PDB file of C-alpha atoms in Angstrom:
ATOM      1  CA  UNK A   1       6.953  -9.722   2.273  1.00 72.00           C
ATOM      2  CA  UNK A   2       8.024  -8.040   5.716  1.00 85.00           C
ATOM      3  CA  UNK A   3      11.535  -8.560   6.160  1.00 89.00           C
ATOM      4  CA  UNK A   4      12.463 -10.303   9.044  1.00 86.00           C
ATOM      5  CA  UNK A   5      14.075  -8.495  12.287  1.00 88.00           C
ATOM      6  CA  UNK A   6      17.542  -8.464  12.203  1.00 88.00           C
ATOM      7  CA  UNK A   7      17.599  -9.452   8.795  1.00 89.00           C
ATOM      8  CA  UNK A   8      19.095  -6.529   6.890  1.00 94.00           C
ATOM      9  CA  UNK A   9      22.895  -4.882   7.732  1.00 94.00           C
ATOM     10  CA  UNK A  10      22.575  -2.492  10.280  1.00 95.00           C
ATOM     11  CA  UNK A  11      23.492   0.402   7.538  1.00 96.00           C
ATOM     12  CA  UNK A  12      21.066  -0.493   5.536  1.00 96.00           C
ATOM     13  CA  UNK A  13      18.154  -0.747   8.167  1.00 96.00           C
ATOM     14  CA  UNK A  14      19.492   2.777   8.947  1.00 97.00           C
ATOM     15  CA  UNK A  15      19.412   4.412   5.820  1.00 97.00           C
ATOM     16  CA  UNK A  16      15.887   2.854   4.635  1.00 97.00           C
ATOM     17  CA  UNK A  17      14.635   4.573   7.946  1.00 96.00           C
ATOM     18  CA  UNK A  18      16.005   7.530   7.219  1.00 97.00           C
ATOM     19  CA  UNK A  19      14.085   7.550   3.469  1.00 97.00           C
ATOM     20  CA  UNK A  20      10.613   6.504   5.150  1.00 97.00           C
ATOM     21  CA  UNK A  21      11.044   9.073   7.771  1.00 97.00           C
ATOM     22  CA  UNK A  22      10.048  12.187   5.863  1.00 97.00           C
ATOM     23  CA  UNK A  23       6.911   9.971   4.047  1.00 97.00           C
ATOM     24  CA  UNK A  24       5.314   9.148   7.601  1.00 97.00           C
ATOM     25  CA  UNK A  25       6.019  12.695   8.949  1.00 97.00           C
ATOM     26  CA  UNK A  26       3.883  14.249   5.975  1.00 97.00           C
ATOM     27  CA  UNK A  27       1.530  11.225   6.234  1.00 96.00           C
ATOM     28  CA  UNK A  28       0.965  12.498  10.357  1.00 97.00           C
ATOM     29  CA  UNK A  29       0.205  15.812   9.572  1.00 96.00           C
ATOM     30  CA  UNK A  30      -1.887  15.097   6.438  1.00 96.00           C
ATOM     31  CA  UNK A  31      -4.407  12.571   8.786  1.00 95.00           C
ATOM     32  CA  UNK A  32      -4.504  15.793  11.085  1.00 95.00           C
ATOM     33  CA  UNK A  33      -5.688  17.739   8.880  1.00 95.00           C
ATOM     34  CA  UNK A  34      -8.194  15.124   7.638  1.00 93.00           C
ATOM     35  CA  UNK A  35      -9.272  13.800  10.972  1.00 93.00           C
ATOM     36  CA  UNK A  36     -10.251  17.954  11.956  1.00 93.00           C
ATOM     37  CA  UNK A  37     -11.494  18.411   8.899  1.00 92.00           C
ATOM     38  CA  UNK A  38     -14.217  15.787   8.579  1.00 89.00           C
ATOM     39  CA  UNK A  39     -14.220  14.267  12.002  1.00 89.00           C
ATOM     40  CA  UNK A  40     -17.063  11.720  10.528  1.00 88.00           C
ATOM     41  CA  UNK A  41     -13.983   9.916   8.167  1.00 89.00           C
ATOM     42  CA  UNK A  42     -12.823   8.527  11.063  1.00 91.00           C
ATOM     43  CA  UNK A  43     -14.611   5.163  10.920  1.00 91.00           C
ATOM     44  CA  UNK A  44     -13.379   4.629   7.428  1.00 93.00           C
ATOM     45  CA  UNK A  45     -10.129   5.891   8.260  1.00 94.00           C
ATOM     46  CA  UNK A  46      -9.752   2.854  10.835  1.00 93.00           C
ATOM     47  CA  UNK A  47     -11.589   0.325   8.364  1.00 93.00           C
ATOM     48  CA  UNK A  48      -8.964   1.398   5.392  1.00 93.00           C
ATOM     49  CA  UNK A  49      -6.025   0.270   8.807  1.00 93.00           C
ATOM     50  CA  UNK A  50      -7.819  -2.774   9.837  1.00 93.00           C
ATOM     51  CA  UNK A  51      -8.277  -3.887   5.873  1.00 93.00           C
ATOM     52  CA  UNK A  52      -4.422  -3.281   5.667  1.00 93.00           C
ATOM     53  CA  UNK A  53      -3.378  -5.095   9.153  1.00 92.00           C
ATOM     54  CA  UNK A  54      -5.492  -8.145   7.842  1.00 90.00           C
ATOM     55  CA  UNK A  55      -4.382  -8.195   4.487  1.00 90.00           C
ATOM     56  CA  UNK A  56      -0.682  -8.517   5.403  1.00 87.00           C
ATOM     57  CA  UNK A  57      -0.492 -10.178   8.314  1.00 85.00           C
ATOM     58  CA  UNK A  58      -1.255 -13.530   5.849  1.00 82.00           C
ATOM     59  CA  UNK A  59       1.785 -14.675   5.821  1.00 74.00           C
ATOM     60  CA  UNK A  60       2.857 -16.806   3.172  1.00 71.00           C
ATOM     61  CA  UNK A  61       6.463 -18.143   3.382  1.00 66.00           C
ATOM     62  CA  UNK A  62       9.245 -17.702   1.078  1.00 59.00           C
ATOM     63  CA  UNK A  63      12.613 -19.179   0.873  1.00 57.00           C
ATOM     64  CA  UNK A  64      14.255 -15.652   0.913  1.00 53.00           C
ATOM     65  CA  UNK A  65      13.760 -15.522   4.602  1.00 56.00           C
ATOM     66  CA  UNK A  66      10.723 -13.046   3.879  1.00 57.00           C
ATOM     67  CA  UNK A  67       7.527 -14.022   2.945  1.00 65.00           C
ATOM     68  CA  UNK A  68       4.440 -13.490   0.664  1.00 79.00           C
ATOM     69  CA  UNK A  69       0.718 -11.624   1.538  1.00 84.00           C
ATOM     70  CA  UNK A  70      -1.599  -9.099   0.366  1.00 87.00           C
ATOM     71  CA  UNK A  71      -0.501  -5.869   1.253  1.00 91.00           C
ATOM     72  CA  UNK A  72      -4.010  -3.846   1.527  1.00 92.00           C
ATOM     73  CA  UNK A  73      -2.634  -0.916   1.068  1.00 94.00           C
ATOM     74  CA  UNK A  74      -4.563  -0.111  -2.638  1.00 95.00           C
ATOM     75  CA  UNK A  75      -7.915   0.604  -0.893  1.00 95.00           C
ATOM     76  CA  UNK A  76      -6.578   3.392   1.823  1.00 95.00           C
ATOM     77  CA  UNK A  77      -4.616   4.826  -0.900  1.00 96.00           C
ATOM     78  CA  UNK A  78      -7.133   5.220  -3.051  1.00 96.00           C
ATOM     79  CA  UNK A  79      -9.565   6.497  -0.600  1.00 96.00           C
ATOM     80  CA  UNK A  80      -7.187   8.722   1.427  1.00 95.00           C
ATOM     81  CA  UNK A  81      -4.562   9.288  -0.851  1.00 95.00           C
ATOM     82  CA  UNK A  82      -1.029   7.759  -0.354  1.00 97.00           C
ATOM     83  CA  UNK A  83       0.104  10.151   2.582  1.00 96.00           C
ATOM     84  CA  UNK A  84      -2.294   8.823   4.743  1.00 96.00           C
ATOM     85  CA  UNK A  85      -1.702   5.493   3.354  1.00 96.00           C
ATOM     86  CA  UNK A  86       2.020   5.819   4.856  1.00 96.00           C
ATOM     87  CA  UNK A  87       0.618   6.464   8.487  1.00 96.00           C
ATOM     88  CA  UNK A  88      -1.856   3.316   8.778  1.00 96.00           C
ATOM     89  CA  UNK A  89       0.916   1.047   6.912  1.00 95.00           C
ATOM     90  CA  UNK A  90       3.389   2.175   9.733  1.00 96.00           C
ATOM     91  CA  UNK A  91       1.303   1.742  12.714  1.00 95.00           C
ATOM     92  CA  UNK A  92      -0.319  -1.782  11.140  1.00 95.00           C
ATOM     93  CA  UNK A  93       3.444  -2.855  10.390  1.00 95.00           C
ATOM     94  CA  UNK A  94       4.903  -1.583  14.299  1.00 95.00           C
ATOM     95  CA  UNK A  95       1.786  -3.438  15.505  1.00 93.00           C
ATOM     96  CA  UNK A  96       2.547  -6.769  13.582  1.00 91.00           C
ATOM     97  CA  UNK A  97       6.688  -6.384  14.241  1.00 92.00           C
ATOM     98  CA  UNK A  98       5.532  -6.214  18.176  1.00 92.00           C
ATOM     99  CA  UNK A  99       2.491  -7.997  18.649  1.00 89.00           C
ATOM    100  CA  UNK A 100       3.147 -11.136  15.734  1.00 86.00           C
ATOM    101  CA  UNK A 101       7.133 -10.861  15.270  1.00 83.00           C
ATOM    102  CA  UNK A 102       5.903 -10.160  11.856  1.00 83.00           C
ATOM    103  CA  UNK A 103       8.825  -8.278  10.133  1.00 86.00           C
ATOM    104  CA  UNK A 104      10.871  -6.299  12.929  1.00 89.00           C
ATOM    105  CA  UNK A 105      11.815  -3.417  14.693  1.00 94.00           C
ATOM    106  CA  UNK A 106      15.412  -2.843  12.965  1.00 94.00           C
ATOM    107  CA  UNK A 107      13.921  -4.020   9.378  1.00 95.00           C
ATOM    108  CA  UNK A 108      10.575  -1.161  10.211  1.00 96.00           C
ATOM    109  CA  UNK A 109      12.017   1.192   8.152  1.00 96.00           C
ATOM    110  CA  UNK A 110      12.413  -1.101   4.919  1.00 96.00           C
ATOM    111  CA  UNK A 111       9.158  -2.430   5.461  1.00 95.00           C
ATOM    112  CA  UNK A 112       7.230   0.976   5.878  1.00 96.00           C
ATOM    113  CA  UNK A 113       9.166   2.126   2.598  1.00 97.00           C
ATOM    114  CA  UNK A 114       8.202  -0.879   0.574  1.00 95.00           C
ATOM    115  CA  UNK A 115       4.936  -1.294   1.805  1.00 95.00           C
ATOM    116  CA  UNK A 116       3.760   1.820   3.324  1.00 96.00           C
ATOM    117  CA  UNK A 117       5.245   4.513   0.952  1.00 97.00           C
ATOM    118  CA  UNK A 118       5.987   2.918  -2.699  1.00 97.00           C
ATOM    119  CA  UNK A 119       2.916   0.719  -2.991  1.00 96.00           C
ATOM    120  CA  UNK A 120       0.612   3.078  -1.798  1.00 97.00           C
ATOM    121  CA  UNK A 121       2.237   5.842  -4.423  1.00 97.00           C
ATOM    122  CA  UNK A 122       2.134   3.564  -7.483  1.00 97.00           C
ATOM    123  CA  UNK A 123      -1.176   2.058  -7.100  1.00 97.00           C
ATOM    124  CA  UNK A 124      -2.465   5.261  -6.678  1.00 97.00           C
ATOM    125  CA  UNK A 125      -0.976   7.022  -9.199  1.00 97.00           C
ATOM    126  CA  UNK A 126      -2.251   4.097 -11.190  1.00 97.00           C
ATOM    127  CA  UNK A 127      -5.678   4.474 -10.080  1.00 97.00           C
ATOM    128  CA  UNK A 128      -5.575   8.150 -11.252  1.00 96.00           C
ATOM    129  CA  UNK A 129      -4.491   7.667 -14.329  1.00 97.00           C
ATOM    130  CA  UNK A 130      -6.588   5.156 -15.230  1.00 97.00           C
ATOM    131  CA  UNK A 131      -9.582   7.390 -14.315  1.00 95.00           C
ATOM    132  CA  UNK A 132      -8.111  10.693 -16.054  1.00 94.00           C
ATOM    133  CA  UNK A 133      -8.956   8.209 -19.179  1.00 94.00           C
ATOM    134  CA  UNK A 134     -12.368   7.730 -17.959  1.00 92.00           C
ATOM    135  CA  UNK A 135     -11.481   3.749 -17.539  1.00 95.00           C
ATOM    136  CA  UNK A 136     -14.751   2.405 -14.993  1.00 95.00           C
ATOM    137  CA  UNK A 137     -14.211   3.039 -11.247  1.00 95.00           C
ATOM    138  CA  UNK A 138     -13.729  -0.886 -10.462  1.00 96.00           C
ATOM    139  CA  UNK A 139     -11.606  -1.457 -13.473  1.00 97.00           C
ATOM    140  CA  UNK A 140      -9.175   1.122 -11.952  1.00 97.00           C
ATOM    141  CA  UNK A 141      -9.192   0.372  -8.259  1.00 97.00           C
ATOM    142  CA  UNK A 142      -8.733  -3.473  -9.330  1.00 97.00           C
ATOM    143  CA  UNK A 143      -5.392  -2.132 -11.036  1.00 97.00           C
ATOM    144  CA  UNK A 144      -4.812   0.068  -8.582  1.00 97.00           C
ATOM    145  CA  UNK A 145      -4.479  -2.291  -5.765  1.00 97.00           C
ATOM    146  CA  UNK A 146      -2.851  -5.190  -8.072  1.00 96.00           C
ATOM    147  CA  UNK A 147      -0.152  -1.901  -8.369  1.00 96.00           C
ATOM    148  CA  UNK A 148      -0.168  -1.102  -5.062  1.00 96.00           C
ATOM    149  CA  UNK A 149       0.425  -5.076  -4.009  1.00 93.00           C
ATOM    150  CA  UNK A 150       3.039  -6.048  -6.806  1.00 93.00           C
ATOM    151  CA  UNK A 151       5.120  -2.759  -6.356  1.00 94.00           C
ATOM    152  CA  UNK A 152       5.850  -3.647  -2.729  1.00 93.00           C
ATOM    153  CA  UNK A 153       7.037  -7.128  -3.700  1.00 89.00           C
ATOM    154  CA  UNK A 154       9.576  -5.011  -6.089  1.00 92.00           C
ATOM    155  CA  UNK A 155      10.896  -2.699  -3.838  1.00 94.00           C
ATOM    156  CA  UNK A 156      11.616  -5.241  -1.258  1.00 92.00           C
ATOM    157  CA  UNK A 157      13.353  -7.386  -3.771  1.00 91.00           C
ATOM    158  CA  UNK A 158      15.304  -4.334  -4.634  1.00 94.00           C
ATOM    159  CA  UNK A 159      16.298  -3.866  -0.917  1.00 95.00           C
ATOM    160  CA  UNK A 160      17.472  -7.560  -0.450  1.00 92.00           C
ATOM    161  CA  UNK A 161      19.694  -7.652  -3.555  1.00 94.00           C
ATOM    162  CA  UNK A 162      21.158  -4.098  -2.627  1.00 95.00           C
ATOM    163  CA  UNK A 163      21.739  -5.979   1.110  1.00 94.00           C
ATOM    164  CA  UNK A 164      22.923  -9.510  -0.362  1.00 93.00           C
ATOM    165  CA  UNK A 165      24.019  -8.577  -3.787  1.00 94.00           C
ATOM    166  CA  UNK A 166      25.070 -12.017  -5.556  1.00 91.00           C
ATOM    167  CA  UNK A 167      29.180 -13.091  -5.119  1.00 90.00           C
ATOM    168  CA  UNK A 168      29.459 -13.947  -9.330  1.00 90.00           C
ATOM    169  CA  UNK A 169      26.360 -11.508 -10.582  1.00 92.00           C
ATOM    170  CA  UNK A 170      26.222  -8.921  -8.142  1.00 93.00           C
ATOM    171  CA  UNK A 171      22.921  -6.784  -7.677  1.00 93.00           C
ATOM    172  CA  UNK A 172      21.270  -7.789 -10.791  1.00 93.00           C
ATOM    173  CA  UNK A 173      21.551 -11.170 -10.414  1.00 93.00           C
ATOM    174  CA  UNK A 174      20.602 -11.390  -6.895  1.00 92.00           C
ATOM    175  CA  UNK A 175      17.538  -9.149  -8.015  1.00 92.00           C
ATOM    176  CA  UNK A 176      16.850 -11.655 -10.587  1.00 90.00           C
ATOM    177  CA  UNK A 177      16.732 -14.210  -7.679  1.00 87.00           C
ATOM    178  CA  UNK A 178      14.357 -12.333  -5.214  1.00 85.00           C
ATOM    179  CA  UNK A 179      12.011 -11.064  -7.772  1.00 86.00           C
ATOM    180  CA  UNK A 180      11.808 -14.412  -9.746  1.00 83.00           C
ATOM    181  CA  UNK A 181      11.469 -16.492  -6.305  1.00 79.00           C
ATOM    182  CA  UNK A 182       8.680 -13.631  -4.810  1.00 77.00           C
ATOM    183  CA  UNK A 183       6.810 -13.763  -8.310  1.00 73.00           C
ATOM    184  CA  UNK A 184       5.779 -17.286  -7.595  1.00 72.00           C
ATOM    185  CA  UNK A 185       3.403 -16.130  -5.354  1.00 76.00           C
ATOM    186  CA  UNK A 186       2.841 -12.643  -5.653  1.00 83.00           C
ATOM    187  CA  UNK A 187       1.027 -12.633  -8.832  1.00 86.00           C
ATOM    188  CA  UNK A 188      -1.793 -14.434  -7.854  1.00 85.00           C
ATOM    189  CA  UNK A 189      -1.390 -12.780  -4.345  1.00 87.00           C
ATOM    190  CA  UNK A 190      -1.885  -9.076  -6.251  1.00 91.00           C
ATOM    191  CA  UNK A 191      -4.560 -10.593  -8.961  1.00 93.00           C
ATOM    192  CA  UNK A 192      -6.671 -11.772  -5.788  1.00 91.00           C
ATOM    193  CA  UNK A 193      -5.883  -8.502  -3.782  1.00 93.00           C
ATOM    194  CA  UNK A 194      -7.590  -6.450  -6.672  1.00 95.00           C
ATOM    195  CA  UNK A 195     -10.503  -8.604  -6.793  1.00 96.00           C
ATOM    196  CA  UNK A 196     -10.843  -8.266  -3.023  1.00 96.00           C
ATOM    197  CA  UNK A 197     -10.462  -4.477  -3.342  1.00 96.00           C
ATOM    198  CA  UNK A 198     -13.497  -4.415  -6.089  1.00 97.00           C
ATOM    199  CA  UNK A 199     -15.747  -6.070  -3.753  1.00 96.00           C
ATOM    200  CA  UNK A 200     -15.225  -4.185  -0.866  1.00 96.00           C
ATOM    201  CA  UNK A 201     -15.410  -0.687  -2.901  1.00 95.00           C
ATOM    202  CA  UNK A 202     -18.592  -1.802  -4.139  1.00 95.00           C
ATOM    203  CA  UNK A 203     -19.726  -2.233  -0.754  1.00 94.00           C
ATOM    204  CA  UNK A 204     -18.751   1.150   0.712  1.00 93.00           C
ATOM    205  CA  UNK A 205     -20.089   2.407  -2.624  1.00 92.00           C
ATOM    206  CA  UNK A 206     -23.786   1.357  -1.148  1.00 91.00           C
ATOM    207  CA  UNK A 207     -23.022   1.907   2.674  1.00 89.00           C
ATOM    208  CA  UNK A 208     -20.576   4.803   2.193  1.00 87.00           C
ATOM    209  CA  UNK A 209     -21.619   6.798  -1.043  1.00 89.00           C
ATOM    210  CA  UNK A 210     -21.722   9.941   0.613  1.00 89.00           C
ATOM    211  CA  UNK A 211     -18.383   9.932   2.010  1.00 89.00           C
ATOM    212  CA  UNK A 212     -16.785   8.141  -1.335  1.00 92.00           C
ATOM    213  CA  UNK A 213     -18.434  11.118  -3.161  1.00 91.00           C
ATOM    214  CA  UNK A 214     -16.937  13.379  -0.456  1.00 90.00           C
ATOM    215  CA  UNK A 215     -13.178  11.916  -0.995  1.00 90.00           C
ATOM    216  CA  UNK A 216     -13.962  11.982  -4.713  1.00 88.00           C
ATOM    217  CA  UNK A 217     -13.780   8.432  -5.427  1.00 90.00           C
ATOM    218  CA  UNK A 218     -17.518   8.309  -6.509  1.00 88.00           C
ATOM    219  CA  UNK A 219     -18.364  11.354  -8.984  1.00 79.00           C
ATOM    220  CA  UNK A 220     -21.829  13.115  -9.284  1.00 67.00           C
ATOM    221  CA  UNK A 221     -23.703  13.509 -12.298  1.00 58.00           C
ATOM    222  CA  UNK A 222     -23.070  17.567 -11.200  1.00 52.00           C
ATOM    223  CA  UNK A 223     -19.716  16.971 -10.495  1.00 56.00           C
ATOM    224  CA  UNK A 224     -19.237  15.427 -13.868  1.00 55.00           C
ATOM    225  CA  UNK A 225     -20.550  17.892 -15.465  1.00 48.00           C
ATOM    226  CA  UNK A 226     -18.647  21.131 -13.752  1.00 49.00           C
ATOM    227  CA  UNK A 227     -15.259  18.835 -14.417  1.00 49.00           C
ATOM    228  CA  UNK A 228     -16.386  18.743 -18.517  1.00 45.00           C
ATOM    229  CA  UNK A 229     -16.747  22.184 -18.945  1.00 45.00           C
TER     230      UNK A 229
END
């Protein structure tokens, strides 16, 4: 799903910089803030980064000149809310452009936006919503992530049709191109990225409950009832 170094016109690296700038700036001082706060969410805070760097640095390849992975992005998110979320996506996807020529330095911008500050935003947002209806915790983080994944492979679609629009359809029918050739494998890619998400939220349900019940992922029986009156 990264898109490759040197991949995208230099204008257009540019100005998707320019739009992630302001996400990952918030995101900084927001993990400040959390990080002084509660000092002890630091362990989780580097789990939610390595889940994320592992997830999308399976690289899957595509005949766009991208390619395909989980983007991991669902379970910070969720956890830590999406600012956050923006932070550990751009450090895991500088770390990959340097250290596995996995997406690129000029393309960082495009990438963090996609994957860093849209996915993060709509599975969460997701997530919430689902659980303002009272729809089970592991129902909603499955959608949540499955969100999170398939609204990454969207936006970078989006941002290779703006960059390579089609010579007889233009945008739209270069968008119909990207998205239709990424769907191939980023359906089951986001169906298997929820599951994932489940399991591992059920495990930091039993290892972590007082922290989830801290971030107010898990919801006391006191809590529950203070939020129905």
């Amino acid at each position: 799903m990264h898109i490759a170094e040197g991949y995208l016109p230099p204008l257009h690296a540019v100005a998707w910089g320019a739009a992630s700038a302001p996400f990952v700036v918030h995101g900084v001082r927001a993990l400040n803030r959390e990080v002084r706060s509660n000092p002890e969410s630091t362990l989780l805070l580097g789990a939610s980064g390595a889940f994320t760097f592992v997830l999308s640095a399976l690289k899957i390849p595509s005949v766009t000149g991208s390619c395909s992975h989980p983007t991991g992005t669902g379970l910070g998110a969720i956890l830590f809310r999406p600012p956050i979320m923006a932070v550990l996506g751009t450090i895991t996807l500088l770390f990959q452009a340097l250290l596995l020529a996995h997406g690129g330095l000029t393309t960082l911008g495009a990438n963090v936006f996609s994957m860093a500050v849209v996915g993060p935003w709509a599975g969460y947002g997701v997530y919430r919503l689902l659980r303002r209806f009272d729809v089970p915790l592991m129902v909603s983080v499955f959608f949540g992530a499955f969100v999170a994944d398939l609204s990454t492979y969207c936006v970078t679609s989006v941002q290779l049709a703006l960059a390579f629009p089609d010579p007889g359809s233009g945008i739209p029918g270069a968008l119909a191109k990207f998205g239709g050739i990424f769907a191939v494998t980023q359906l089951p890619l986001a169906v298997s990225e929820g599951l994932l998400t489940v399991l591992v939220m059920r495990l930091l349900s039993r290892s972590s409950k007082g922290e989830l019940t801290r971030l107010g992922v898990l919801v006391t029986g006191a809590k529950k009832e203070a939020s129905a009156r």
